[in-house]
Short mmCIF file of C-alpha atoms in Angstrom, two decimals:
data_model
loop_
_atom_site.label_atom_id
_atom_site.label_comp_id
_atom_site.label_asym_id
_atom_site.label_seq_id
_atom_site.Cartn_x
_atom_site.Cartn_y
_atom_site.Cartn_z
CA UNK P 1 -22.44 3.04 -3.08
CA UNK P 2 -19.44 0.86 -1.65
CA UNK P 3 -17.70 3.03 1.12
CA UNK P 4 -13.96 2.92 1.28
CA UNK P 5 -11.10 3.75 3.79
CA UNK P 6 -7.40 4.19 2.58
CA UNK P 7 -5.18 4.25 5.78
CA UNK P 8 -1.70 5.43 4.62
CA UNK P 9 0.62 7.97 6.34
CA UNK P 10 1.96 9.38 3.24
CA UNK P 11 -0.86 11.74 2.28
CA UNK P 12 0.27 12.59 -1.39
CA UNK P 13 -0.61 8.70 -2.27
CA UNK P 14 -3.55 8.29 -0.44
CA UNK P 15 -4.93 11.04 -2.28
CA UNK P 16 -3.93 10.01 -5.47
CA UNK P 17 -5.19 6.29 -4.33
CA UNK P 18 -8.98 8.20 -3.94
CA UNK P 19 -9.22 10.63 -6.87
CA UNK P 20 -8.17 7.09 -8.57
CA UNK P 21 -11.10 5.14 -7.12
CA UNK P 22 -13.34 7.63 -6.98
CA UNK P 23 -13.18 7.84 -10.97
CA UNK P 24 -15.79 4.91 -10.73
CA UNK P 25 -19.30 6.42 -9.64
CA UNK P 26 -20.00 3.70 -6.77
CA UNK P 27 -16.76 4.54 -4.58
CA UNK P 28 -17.01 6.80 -1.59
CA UNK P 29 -13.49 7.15 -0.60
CA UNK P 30 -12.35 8.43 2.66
CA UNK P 31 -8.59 9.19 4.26
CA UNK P 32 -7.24 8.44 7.49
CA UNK P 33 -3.73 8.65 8.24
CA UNK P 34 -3.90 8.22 12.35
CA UNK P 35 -3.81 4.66 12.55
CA UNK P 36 -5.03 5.16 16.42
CA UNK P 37 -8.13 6.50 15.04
CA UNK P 38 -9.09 3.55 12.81
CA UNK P 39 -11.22 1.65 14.89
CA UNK P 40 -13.35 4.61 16.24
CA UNK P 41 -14.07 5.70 12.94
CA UNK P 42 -15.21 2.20 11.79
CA UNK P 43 -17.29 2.50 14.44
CA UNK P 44 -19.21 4.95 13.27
CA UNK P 45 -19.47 4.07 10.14
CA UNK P 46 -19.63 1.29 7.47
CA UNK P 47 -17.09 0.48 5.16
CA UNK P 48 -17.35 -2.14 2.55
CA UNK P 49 -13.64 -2.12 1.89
CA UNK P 50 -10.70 -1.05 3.86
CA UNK P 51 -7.02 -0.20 2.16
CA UNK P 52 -4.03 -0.22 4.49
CA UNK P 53 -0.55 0.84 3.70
CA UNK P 54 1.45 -2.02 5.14
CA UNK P 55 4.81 0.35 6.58
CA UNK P 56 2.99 3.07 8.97
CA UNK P 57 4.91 4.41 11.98
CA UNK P 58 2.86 3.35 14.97
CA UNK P 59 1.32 0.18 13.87
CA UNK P 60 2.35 -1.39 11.25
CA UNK P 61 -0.63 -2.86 8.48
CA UNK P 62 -0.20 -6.27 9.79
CA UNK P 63 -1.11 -5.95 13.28
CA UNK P 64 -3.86 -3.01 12.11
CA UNK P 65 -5.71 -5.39 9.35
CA UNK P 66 -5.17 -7.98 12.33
CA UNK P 67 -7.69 -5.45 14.93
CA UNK P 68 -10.22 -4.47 12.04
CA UNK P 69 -10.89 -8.13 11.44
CA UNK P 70 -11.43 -8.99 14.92
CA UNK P 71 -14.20 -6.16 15.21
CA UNK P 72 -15.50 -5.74 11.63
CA UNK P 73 -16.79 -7.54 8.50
CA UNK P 74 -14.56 -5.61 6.02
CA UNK P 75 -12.71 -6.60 3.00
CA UNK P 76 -8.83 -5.71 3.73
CA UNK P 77 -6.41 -5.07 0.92
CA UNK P 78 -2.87 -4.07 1.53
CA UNK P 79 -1.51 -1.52 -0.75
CA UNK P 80 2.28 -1.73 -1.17
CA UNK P 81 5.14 -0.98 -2.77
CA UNK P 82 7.00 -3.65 -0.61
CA UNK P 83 8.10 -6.64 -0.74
CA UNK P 84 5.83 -8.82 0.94
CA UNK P 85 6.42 -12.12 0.32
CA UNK P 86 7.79 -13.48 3.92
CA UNK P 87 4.78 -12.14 5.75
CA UNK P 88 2.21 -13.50 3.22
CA UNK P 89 0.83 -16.13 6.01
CA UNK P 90 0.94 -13.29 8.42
CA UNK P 91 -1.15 -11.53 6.34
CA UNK P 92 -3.69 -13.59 5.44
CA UNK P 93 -3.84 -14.65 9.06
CA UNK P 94 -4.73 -11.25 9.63
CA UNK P 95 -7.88 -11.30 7.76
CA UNK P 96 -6.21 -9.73 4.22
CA UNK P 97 -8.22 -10.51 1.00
CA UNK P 98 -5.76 -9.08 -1.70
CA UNK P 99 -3.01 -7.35 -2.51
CA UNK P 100 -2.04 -4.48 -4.54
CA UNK P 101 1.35 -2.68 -5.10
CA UNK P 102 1.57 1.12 -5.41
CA UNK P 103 3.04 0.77 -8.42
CA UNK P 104 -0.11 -0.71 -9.96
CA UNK P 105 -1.76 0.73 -12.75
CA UNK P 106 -5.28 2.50 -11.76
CA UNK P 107 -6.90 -0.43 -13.79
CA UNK P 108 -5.02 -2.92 -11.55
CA UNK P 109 -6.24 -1.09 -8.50
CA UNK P 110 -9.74 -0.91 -9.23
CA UNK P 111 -9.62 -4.21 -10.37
CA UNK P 112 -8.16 -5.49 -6.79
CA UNK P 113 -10.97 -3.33 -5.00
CA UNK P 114 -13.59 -4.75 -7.23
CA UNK P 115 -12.49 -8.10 -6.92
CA UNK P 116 -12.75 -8.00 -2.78
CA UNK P 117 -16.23 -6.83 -3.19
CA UNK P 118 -16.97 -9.71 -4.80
CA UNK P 119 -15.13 -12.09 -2.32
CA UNK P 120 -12.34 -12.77 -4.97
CA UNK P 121 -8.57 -11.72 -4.54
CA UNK P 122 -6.12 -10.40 -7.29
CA UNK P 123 -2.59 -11.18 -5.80
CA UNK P 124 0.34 -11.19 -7.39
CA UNK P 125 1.82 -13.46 -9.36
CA UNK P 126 4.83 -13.82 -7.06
CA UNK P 127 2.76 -14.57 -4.23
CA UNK P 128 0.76 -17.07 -5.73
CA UNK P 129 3.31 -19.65 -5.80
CA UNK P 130 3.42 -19.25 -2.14
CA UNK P 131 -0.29 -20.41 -1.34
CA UNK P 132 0.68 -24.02 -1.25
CA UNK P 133 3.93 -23.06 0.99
CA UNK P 134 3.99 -24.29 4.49
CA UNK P 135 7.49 -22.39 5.09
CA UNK P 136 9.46 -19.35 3.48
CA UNK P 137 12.52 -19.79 2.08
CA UNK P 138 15.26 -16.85 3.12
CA UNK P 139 17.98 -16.64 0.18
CA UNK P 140 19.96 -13.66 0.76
CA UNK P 141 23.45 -13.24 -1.37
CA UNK P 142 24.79 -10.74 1.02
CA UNK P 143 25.74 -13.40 3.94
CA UNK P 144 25.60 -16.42 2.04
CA UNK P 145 22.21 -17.44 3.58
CA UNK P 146 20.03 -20.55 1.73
CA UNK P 147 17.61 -21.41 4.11
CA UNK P 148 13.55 -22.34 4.97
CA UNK P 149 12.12 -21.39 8.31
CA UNK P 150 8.66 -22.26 9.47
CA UNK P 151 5.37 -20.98 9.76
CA UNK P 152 5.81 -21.74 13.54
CA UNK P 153 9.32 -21.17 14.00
CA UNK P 154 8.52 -17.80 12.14
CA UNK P 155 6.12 -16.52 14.81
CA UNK P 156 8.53 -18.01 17.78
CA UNK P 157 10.91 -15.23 16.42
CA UNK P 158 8.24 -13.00 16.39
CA UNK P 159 7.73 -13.83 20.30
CA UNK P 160 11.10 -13.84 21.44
CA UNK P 161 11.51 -10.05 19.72
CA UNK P 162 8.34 -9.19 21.79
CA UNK P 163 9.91 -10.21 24.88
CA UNK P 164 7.98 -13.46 24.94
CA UNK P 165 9.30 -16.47 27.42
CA UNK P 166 9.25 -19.96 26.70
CA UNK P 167 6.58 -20.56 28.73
CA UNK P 168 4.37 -17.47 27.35
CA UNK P 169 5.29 -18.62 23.35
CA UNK P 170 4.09 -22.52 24.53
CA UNK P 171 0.91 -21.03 25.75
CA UNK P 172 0.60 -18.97 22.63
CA UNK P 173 0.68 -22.14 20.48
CA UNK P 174 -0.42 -24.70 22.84
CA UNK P 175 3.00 -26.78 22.83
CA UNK P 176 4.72 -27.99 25.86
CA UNK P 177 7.70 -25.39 26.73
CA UNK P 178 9.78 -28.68 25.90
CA UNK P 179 9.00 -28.20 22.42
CA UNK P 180 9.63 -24.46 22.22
CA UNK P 181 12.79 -25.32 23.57
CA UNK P 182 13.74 -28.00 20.89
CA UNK P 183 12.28 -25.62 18.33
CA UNK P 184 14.83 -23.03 19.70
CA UNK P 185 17.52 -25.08 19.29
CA UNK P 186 16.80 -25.61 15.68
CA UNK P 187 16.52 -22.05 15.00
CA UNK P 188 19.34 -21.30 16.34
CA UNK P 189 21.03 -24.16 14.49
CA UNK P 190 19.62 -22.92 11.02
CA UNK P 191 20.56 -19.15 11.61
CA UNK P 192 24.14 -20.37 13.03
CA UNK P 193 23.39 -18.09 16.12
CA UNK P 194 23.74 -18.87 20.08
CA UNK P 195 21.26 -16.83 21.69
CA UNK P 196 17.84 -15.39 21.43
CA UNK P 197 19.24 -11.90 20.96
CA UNK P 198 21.75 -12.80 18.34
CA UNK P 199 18.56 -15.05 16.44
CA UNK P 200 16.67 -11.96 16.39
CA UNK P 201 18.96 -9.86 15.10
CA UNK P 202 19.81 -12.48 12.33
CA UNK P 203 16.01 -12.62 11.42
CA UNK P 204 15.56 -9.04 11.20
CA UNK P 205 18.72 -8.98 8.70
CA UNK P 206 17.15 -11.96 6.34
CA UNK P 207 13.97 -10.46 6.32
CA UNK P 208 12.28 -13.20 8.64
CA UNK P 209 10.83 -10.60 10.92
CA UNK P 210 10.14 -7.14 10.30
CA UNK P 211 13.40 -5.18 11.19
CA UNK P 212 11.40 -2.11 12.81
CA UNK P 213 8.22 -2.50 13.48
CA UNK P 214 7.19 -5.34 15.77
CA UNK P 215 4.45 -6.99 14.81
CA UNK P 216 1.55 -8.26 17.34
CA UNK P 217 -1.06 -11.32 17.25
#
C-alpha cells in the first residue's frame, strides 16, 4: 500500500484528485489543506508520495515541496493547472519529481504518481525542452518584452523582493557583493528599469517572479 498526501486548498479538487487515485487498490489517499500542518503530519506518518497544489495562500508549493524535501524522503509532484514553465529550475531545486496539470486525464494522473514511485518523471512536453536550459526566456506581447534572464539573476530578483541586501544575496550565492552589484546593473539594463523597486515590479509583470506569493530558499 503506497500512502499519499494531496495538499490543495481548493477542497472540491483534492477530493476528486483521491476518489481518482484511490480507484487503484494500492493508494491510500489522504487530504490536507493547512499547509502549516504539513510537516507535523509527515511526521507522524509515512508517505510514499506527496501532491502539492503549486498556488496555496500561505505558502506557496514551491517553498512547501522546498521544506518536505529537507526533512523527508518523499516523491513530490506538483499538480497544476498553471503555467509553470519560468519556475521549472525552482522547482526541481526544490526536490519536485514530476508534474501533472489538473486538467490531466485520470490515466495521466495515475500514470505521473506511478511513475514517481518508480523514480521516473512524466513532465510535460513543454517543459521538456527546458531541461537543457540554463536561462528562461520572458516573451510577453503586451509590453513588447523579448528577453532571457538567468538562473542566477532569477533568484537575485527573488532576493531583492524578499528584502535581501547586496551583501545578504552575495552570501546567499557565495559571490563578492561586487558581482551582485554588476549583476544588478545588468538586470536593470535588460528590464530597462532604474531601481530595485521598479526591477521587481517589472519581474512580477513578465512572469520572472511570482507576482503574489514570495517565494523562499
Amino acid at each position: 500500500m503506497n500512502n499519499i498526501l494531496i495538499i490543495d486548498d481548493h477542497l472540491a479538487v483534492a477530493q476528486g484528485t483521491k476518489f481518482i487515485l484511490e480507484q487503484e487498490s494500492y493508494f491510500k489517499v489522504e487530504i490536507e489543506h493547512n499547509t502549516s500542518k504539513v510537516l507535523e503530519i509527515m511526521s507522524e506518518k509515512e508517505y510514499q508520495v506527496v501532491i502539492i497544489d503549486l498556488h496555496m495562500p500561505e505558502l506557496n508549493g514551491i517553498d512547501l515541496a522546498n521544506l518536505i524535501n529537507q526533512k523527508y524522503d518523499t516523491k513530490i509532484i506538483i499538480y497544476t493547472g498553471y503555467d509553470i514553465g519560468n519556475y521549472f529550475n525552482l522547482l526541481i531545486k526544490s526536490g519536485v519529481v514530476g508534474f501533472v496539470s489538473k486538467t490531466s486525464t485520470a490515466k495521466g494522473l495515475v500514470n505521473a504518481v506511478n511513475a514517481a514511485l518508480n523514480n521516473e518523471a512524466i513532465i510535460p512536453v513543454e517543459l521538456l525542452r527546458q531541461l537543457r536550459k540554463s536561462s528562461l526566456n520572458v516573451l510577453n506581447k503586451n509590453v513588447n518584452v523579448n528577453l532571457s534572464i538567468s538562473d542566477e539573476e532569477q533568484t537575485i530578483l527573488i532576493e531583492i523582493e524578499k528584502g535581501a541586501t547586496n551583501k545578504e544575496i552575495a552570501q546567499k550565492l557565495y559571490v563578492s557583493q561586487r558581482t551582485i552589484e554588476h549583476r544588478l546593473t545588468n538586470i536593470f539594463q535588460k528590464l530597462n528599469v532604474h531601481s530595485r523597486l521598479e526591477a521587481v515590479s517589472k519581474a512580477k509583470e513578465l512572469g520572472i517572479i511570482y507576482n503574489d506569493i514570495p517565494i523562499n530558499f
